[in-house]
Coordinates of C-alpha atoms in Angstrom, one line a residue:
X232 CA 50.7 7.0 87.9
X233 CA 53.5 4.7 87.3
X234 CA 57.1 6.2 87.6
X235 CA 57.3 5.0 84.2
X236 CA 54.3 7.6 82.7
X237 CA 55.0 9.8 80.7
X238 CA 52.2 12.3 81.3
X239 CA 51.5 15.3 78.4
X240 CA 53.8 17.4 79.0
X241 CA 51.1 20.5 78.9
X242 CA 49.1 18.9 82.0
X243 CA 50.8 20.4 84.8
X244 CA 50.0 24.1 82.9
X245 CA 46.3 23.2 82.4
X246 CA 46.1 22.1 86.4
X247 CA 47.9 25.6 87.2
X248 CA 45.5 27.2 85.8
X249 CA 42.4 25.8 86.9
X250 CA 44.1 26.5 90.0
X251 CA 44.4 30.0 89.5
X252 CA 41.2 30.4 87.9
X253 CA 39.7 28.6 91.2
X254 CA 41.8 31.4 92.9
X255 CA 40.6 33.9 91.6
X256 CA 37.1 33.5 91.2
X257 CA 36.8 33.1 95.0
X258 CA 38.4 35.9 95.6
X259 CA 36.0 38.3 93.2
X260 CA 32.9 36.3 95.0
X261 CA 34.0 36.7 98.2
X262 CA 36.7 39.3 98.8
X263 CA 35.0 42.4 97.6
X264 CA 37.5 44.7 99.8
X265 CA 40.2 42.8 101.2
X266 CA 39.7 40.9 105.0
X267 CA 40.7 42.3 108.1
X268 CA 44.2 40.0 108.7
X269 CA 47.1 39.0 106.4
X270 CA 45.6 41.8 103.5
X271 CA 45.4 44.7 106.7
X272 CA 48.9 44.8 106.1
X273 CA 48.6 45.2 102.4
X274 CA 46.1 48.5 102.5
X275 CA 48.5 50.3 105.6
X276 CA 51.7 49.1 104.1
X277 CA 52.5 47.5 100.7
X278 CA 49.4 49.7 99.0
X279 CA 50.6 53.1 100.3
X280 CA 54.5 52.3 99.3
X281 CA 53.1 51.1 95.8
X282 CA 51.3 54.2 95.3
X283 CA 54.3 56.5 96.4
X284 CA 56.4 54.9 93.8
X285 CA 53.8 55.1 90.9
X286 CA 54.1 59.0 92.1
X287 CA 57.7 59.0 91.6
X288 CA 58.7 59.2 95.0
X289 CA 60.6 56.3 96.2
X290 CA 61.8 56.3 100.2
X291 CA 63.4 53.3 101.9
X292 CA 60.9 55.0 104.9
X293 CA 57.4 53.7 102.9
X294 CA 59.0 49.9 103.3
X295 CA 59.5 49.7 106.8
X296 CA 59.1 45.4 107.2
X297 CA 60.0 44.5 103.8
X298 CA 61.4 45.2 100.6
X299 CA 60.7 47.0 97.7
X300 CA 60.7 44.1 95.5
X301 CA 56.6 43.7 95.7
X302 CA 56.2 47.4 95.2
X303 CA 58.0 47.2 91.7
X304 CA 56.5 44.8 90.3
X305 CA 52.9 46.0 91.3
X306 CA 53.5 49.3 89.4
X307 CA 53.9 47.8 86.9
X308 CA 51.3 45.2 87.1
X309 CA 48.6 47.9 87.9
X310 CA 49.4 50.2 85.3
X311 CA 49.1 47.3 82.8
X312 CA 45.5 46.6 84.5
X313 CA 44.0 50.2 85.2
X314 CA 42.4 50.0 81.6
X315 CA 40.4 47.0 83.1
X316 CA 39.4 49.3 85.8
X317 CA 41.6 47.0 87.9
X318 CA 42.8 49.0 91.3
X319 CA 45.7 48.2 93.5
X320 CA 43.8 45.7 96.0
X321 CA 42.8 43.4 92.8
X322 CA 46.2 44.1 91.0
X323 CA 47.7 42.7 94.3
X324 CA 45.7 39.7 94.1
X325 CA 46.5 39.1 90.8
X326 CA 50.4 39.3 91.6
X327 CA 49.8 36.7 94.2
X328 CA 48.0 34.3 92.1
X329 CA 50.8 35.1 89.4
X330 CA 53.1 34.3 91.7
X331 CA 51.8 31.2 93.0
X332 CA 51.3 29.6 89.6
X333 CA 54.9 30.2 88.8
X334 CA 55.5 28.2 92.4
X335 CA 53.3 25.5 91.3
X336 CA 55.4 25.2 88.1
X337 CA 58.5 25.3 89.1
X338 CA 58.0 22.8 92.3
X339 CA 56.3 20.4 89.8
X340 CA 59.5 21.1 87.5
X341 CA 62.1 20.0 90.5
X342 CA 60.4 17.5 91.9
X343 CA 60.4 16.2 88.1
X344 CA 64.0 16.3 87.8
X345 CA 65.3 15.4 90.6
X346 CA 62.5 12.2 91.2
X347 CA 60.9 11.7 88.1
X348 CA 56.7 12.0 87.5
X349 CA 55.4 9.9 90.1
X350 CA 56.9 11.9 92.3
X351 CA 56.4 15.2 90.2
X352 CA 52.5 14.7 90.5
X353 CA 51.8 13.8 93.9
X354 CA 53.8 17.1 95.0
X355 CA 52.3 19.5 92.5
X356 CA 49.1 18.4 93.7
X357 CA 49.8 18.4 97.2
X358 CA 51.1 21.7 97.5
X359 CA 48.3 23.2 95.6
X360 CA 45.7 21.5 97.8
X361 CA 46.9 22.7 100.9
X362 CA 45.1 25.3 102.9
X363 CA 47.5 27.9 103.8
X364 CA 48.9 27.9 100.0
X365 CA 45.9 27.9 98.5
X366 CA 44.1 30.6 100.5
X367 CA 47.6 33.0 100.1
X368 CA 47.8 32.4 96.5
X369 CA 44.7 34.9 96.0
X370 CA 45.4 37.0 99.2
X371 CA 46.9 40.4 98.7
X372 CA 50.1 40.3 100.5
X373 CA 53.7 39.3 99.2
X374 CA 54.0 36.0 101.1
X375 CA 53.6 34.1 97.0
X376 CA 55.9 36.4 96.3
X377 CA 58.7 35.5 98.5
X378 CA 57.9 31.7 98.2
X379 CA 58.3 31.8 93.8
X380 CA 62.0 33.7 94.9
X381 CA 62.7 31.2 97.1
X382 CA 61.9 27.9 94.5
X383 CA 63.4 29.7 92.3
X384 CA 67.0 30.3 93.7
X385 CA 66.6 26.8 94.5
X386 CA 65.7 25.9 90.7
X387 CA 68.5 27.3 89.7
X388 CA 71.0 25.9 92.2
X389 CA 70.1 22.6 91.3
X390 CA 68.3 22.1 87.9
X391 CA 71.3 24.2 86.2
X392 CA 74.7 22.5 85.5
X393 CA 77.2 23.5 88.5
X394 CA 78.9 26.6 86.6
X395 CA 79.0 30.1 87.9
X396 CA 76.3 31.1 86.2
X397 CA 73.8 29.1 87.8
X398 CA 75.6 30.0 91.2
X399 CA 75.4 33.8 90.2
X400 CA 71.7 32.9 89.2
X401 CA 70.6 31.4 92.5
X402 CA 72.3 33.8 94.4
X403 CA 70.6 36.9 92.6
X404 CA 67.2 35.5 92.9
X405 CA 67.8 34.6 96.9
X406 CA 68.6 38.2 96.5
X407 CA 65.2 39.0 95.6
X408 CA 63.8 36.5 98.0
X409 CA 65.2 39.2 100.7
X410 CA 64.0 42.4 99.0
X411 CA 60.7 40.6 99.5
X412 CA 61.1 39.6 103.2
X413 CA 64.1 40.3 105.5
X414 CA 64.5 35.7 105.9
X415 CA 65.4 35.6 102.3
X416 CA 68.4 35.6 103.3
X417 CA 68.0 32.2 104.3
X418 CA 68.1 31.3 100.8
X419 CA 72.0 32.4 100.4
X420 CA 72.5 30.9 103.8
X421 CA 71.0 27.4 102.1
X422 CA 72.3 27.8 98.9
X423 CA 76.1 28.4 100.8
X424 CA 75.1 25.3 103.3
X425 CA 74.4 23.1 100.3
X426 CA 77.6 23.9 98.2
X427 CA 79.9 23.5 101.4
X428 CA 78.2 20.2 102.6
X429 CA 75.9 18.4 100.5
X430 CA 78.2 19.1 97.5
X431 CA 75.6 17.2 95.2
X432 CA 78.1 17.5 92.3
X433 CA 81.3 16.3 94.6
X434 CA 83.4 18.9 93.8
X435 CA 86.7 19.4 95.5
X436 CA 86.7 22.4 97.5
X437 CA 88.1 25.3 95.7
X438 CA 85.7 24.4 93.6
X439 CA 83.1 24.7 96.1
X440 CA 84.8 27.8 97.7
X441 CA 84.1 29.5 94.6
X442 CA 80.5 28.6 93.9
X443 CA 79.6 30.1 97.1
X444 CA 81.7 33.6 96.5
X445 CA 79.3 33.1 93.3
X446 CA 76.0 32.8 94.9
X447 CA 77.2 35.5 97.6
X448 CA 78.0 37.9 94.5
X449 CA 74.7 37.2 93.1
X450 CA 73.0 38.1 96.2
X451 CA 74.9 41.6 96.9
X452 CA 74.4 42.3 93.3
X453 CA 70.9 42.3 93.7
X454 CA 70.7 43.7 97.2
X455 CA 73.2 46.5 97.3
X456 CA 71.2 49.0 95.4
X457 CA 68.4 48.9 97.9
X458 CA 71.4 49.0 100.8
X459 CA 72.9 52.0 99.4
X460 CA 69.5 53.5 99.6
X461 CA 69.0 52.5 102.9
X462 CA 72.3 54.1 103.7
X463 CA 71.5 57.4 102.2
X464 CA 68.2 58.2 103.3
X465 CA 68.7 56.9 107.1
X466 CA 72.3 56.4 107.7
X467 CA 72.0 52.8 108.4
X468 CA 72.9 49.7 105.7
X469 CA 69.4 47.8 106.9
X470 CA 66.8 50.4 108.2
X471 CA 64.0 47.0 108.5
X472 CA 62.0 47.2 111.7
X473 CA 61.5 43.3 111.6
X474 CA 63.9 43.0 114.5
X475 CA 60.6 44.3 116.6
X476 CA 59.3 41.4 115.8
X477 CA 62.0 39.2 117.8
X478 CA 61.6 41.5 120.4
X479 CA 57.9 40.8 120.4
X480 CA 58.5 37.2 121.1
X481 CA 61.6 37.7 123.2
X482 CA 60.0 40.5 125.0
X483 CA 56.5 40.8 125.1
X484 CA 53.9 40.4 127.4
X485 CA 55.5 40.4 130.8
X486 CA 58.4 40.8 129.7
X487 CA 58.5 43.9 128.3
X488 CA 59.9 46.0 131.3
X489 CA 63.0 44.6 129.9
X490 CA 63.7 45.9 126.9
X491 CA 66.1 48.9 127.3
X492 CA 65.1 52.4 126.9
X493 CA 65.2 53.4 123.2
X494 CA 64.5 49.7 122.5
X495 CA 66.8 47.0 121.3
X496 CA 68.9 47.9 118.0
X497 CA 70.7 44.6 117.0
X498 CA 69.8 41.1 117.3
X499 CA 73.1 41.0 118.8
X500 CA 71.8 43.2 121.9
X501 CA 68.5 41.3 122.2
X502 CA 70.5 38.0 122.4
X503 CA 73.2 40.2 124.8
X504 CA 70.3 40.8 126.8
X505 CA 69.7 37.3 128.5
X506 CA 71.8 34.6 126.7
X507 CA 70.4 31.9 129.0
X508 CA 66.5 32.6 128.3
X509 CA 67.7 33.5 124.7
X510 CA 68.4 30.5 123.9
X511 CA 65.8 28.2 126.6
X512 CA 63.1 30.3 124.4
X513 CA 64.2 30.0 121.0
X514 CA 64.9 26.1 121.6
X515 CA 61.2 25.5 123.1
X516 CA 59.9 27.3 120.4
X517 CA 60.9 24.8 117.7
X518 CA 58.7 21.9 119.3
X519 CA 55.9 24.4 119.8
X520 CA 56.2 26.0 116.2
X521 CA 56.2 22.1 114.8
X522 CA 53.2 21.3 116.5
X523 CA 51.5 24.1 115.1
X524 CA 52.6 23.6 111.7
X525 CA 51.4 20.2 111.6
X526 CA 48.2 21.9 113.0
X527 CA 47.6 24.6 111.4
X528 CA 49.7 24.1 107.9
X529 CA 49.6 20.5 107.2
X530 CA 46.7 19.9 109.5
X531 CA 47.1 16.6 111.6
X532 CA 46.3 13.9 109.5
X533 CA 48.6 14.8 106.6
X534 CA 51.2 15.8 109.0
X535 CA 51.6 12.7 110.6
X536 CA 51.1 10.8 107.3
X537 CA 54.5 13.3 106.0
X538 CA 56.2 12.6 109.5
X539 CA 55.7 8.7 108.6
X540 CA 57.0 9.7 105.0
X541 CA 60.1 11.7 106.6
X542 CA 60.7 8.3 109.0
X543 CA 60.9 6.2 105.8
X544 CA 63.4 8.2 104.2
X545 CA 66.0 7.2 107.0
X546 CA 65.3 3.5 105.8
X547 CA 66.3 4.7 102.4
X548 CA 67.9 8.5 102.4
X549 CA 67.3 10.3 99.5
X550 CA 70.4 11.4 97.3
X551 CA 72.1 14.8 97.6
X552 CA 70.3 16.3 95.4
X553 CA 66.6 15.7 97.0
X554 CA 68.4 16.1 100.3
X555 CA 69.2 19.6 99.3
X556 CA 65.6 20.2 99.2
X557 CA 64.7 19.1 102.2
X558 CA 67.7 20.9 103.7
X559 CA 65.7 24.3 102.5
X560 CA 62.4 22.9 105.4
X561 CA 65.3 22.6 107.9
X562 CA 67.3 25.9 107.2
X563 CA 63.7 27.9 107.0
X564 CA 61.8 26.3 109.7
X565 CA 65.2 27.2 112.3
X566 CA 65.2 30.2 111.3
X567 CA 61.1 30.8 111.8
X568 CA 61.6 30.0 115.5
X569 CA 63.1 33.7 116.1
X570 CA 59.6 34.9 115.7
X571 CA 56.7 34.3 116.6
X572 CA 54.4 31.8 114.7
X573 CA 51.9 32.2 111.8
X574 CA 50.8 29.6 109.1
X575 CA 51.7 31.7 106.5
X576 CA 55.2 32.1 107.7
X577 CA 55.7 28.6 107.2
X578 CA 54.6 28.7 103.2
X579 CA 57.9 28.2 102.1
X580 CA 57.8 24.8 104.2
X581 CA 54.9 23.6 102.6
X582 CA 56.2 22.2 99.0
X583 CA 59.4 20.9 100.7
X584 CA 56.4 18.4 103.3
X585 CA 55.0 17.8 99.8
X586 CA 58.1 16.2 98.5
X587 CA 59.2 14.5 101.8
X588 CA 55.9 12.9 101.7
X589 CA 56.1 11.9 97.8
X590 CA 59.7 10.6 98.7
X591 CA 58.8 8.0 101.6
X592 CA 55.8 7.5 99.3
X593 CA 59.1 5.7 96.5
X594 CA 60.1 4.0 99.5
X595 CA 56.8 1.3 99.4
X596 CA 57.8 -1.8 97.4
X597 CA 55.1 -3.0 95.0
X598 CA 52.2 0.1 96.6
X599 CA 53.7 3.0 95.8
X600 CA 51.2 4.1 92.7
X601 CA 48.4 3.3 95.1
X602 CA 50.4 5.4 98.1
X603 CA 50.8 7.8 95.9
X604 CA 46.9 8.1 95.1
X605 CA 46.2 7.6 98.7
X606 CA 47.8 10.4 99.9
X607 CA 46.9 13.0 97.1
X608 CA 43.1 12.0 97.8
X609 CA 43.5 12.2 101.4
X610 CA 45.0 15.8 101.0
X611 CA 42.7 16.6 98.6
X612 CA 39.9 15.9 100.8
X613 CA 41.0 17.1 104.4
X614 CA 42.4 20.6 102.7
X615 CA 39.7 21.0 100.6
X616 CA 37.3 21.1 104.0
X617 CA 39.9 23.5 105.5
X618 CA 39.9 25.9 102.8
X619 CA 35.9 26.3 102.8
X620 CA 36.1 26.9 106.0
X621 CA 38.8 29.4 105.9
X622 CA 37.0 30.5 102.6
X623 CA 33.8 31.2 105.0
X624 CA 35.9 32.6 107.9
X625 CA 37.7 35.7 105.5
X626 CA 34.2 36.3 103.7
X627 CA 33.2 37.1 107.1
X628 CA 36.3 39.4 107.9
X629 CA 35.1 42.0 104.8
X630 CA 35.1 44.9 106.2
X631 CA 31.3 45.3 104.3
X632 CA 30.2 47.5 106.9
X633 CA 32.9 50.5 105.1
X634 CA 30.8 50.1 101.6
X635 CA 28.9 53.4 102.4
X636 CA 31.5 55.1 103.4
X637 CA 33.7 54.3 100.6
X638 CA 31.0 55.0 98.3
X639 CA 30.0 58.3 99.6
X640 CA 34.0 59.3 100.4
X641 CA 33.9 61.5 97.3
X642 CA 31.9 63.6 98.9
X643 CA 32.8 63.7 102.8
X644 CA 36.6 64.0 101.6
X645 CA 36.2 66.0 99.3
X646 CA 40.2 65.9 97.8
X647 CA 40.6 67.0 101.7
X648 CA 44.4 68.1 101.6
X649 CA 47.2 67.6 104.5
X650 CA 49.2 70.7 105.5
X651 CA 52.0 69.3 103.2
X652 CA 49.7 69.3 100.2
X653 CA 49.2 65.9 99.8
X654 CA 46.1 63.9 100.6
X655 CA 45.1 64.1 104.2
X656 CA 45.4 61.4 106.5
X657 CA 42.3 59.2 108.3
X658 CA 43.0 58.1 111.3
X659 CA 41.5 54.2 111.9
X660 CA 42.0 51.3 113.3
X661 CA 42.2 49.6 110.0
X662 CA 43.5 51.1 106.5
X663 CA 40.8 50.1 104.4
X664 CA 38.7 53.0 104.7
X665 CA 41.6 55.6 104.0
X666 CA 42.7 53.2 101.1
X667 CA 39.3 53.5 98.9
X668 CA 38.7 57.3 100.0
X669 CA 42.0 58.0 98.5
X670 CA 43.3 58.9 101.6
X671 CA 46.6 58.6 103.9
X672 CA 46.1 56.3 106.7
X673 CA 47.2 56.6 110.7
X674 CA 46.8 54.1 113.0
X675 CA 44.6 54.8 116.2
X676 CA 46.4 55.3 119.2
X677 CA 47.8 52.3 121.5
X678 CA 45.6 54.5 124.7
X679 CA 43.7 57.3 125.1
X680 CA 42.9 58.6 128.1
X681 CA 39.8 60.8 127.3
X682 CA 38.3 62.3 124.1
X683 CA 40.3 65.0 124.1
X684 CA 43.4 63.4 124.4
X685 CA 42.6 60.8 121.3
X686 CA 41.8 64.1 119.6
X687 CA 45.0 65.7 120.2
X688 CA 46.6 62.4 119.1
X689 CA 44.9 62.5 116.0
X690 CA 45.8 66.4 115.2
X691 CA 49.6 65.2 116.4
X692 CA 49.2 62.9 113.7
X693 CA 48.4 64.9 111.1
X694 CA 44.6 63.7 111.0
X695 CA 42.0 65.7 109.0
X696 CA 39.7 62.5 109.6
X697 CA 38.9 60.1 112.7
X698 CA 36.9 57.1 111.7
X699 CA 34.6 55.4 114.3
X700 CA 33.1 51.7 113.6
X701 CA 33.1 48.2 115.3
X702 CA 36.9 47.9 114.6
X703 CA 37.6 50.9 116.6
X704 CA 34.9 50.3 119.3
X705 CA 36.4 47.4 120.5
X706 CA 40.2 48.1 120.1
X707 CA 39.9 51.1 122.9
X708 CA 38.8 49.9 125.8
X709 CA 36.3 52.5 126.8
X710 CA 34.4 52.7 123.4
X711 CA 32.2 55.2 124.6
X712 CA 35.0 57.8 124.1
X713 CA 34.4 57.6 120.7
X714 CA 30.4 58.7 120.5
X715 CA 30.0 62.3 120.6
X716 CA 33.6 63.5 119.6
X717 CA 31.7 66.4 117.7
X718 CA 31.2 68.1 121.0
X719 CA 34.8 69.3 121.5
X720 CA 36.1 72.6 119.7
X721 CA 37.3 72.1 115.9
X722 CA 35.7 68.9 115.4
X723 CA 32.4 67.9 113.3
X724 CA 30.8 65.1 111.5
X725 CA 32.1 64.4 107.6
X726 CA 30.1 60.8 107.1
X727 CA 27.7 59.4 109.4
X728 CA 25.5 55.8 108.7
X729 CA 24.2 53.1 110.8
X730 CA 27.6 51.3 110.8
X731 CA 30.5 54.1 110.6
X732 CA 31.0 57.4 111.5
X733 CA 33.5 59.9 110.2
X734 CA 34.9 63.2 112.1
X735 CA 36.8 66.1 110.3
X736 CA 39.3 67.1 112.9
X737 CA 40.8 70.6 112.3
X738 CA 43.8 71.6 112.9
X739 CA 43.5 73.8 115.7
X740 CA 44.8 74.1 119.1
X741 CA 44.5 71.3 121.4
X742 CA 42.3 71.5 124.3
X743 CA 44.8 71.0 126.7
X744 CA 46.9 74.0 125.7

């Protein structure tokens, strides 16, 4: 693996592949519905908005925590696979692993550029050896999609000679990194930070003045339509709900007789609220969220090998360029400590740890081919132990005990219709079921206090269905609410095995009227 190597040039292709292949064949052997995490979100939020805009009816409303950006291009992408008898779940895990092997090319591409192949390598293989981007690259979600945005703004920022186009470029694609989750905006943040400061190119500072008006243009150019949407349909330029997260970590738990009534409606007020704690929180979060990075994302040995890496690039910095890069971890992993923390947040941080450990790697006089190999073995091997075990832990979180239910749900929904006309809505704890019954789905109720009340919560909602199974049994505290619902006026059994049972809830008056 000398520096010197010249590798064939159709290697890192070949390895992509097997590494999608990989992906995808443990995904169809173990992931027959989708797991009961990260790809919940998929069936109650990015499935149903997909579906609505194959139907021709596109609302700012069906994308309540992200953009729309994941939603186009799975239209698209399911259409093209519905002769395969492909359906949205599978044509979202395809988009992911699509996604991810364009990551895979492009970080291997910059890392070639900017360090040559040595360094090239031992980051293409890293990043595809890690756990938390291998198991999301055949996960239905768009968290592959926002990381390929990201690389790719960055690509172009610094692979393309400094000219307004490539500005314009960067800045469009950051723009699409946002329509795919609210932090892309990061990326213009970066790209702006990196033009301003770094200045890789040393140019003077009209020069630089402009490049960021360029990357700024890109971005709006990309994001107004889906702002002037926003504005039309609600009144408001950004109508994301992600601030609720902030106010989760800000103000949950004990904390939440603090939030004000109607609930916080800028980060602005939630910073207003308490600057003091504001800031005492967000500043002990970034020790906590590193230690669980390098525990849960790099996983401790390879963490403290990069940490070592990142200590021997002080001894010998690495030029604008590569700093750039390494800027991006910085930039991102501030701006993750708003939130509260979860390994896949931190995907975007994982190929930037791949190159800061292949850079301190250069900096070993006389062992760096044998560091090199060292460290891609070592992350081979840990990683490869993590993901069989997180391979094993989502096979077990298939929802398997639904497979009656979905098979039989021609028959116990029987095209059921919603007052509106369209198709009614099953209330669950989880979306799955609605999802394969071809169904609407409504989320069970924080409390109930008796049947009758989660009843009348389930007609408020527009329920025709009410599904009862281990989810739901132990998100209510008194499961025994749930068994005999059929006894109360205007409500029977649709579906009933050993695992799930469904109730048709009509829409009659509620028992406490």
């Amino acid at each position: 693996m000398s520096a010197r190597t010249s590798l064939p040039a159709w290697w890192p292709a070949l390895f992509v592949l097997l590494v999608t292949a990989a992906g995808l064949a443990v995904s169809l052997a173990t992931a027959p519905l989708g797991d009961l995490g990260v790809e919940a979100d998929f069936f109650a939020e990015l499935a149903p908005a997909a579906q609505e805009l194959a139907a021709g009816r596109f609302a700012v409303a069906n994308h309540p925590f992200k953009g729309p950006l994941h939603a186009f291009l799975l239209v698209p992408l399911h259409a093209a696979l519905a002769p395969l008898d492909v359906g949205w779940y599978r044509s979202a895990v395809v988009l992911s692993l699509l996604a991810a092997a364009g990551t895979l090319l492009l970080v291997h591409r910059l890392a070639l550029r900017l360090a040559g192949p040595r360094v090239a390598v031992v980051v293409l293989l890293v990043t595809a050896s890690v756990k938390v981007f291998f198991i999301h690259a055949h996960k239905a979600s768009s968290d592959q999609l926002f990381l390929l945005c990201v690389m790719a703004s960055v690509a172009a920022l610094l692979l393309r000679p400094p000219r307004p186009a490539a500005w314009l470029l960067s800045g469009a694609l950051a723009g699409l990194a946002w329509l795919t989750r609210d932090n892309g905006i990061v990326v213009a943040v970066w790209a702006a930070a990196v033009l301003l400061l770094v200045d890789p190119w040393r140019r003077p500072w009209r020069r630089r003045a402009l490049a960021v008006a360029c990357v700024w243009a890109g971005f709006l150019l990309v994001a107004s339509p889906w702002l002037a949407a926003s504005r039309a349909q609600t009144g408001h330029w950004l109508a994301s709900r992600n601030l609720q997260n902030i106010v989760d970590e800000f103000y949950g738990g004990e904390r939440t007789g603090m939030v004000p009534p109607g609930g916080f409606r800028s980060l602005g007020q939630v910073v207003a609220r308490d600057p003091a704690y504001f800031v005492a929180h967000y500043l002990g979060n970034l020790p906590r969220h590193l230690g669980q990075d390098l525990d849960q994302v790099t996983g401790r040995t390879f963490g403290a090998v990069a940490l070592v890496a990142l200590a021997l690039l002080a001894w010998r910095r690495p030029d604008r360029r590569q700093f750039a890069v390494l800027l991006l971890g910085v930039v991102m992993f501030l701006a993750l400590g708003a939130v509260f923390h979860r390994p896949r947040f931190s995907l975007p941080l994982v190929p930037v740890w791949a190159l800061v450990t292949a850079l301190g790697v250069e900096r070993l006089p006389r062992l760096r081919t044998v560091a090199a190999v060292a460290v891609v073995a070592l992350v081979m091997a840990l990683h490869g132990g993590h993901i069989a075990r997180a391979v094993s832990f989502y096979d077990r979180q298939q929802p398997r005990h639904l497979s009656a239910a979905i098979a039989a749900a021609p028959q116990w929904s029987a095209g059921a219709r919603g007052r509106d006309g369209r198709p009614a809505v099953l209330m669950a704890r989880k979306a799955h079921l609605a999802h394969y019954a071809g169904l609407r789905f409504a989320a069970y109720p924080a409390m109930a206090r008796d049947q009758q009340d989660l009843v009348d919560r389930a007609r408020a909602g527009g329920a025709t269905f009410l599904a009862v199974g281990a989810i739901e049994r132990e998100y209510l505290p008194d499961a025994a609410m749930l068994d005999h619902l059929d006894n109360l006026p205007g409500v029977s059994v649709a579906w009933r095995d050993a695992q799930t049972l469904v109730y048709r809830v009509d829409a009659a008056a509620s028992g406490g009227d």
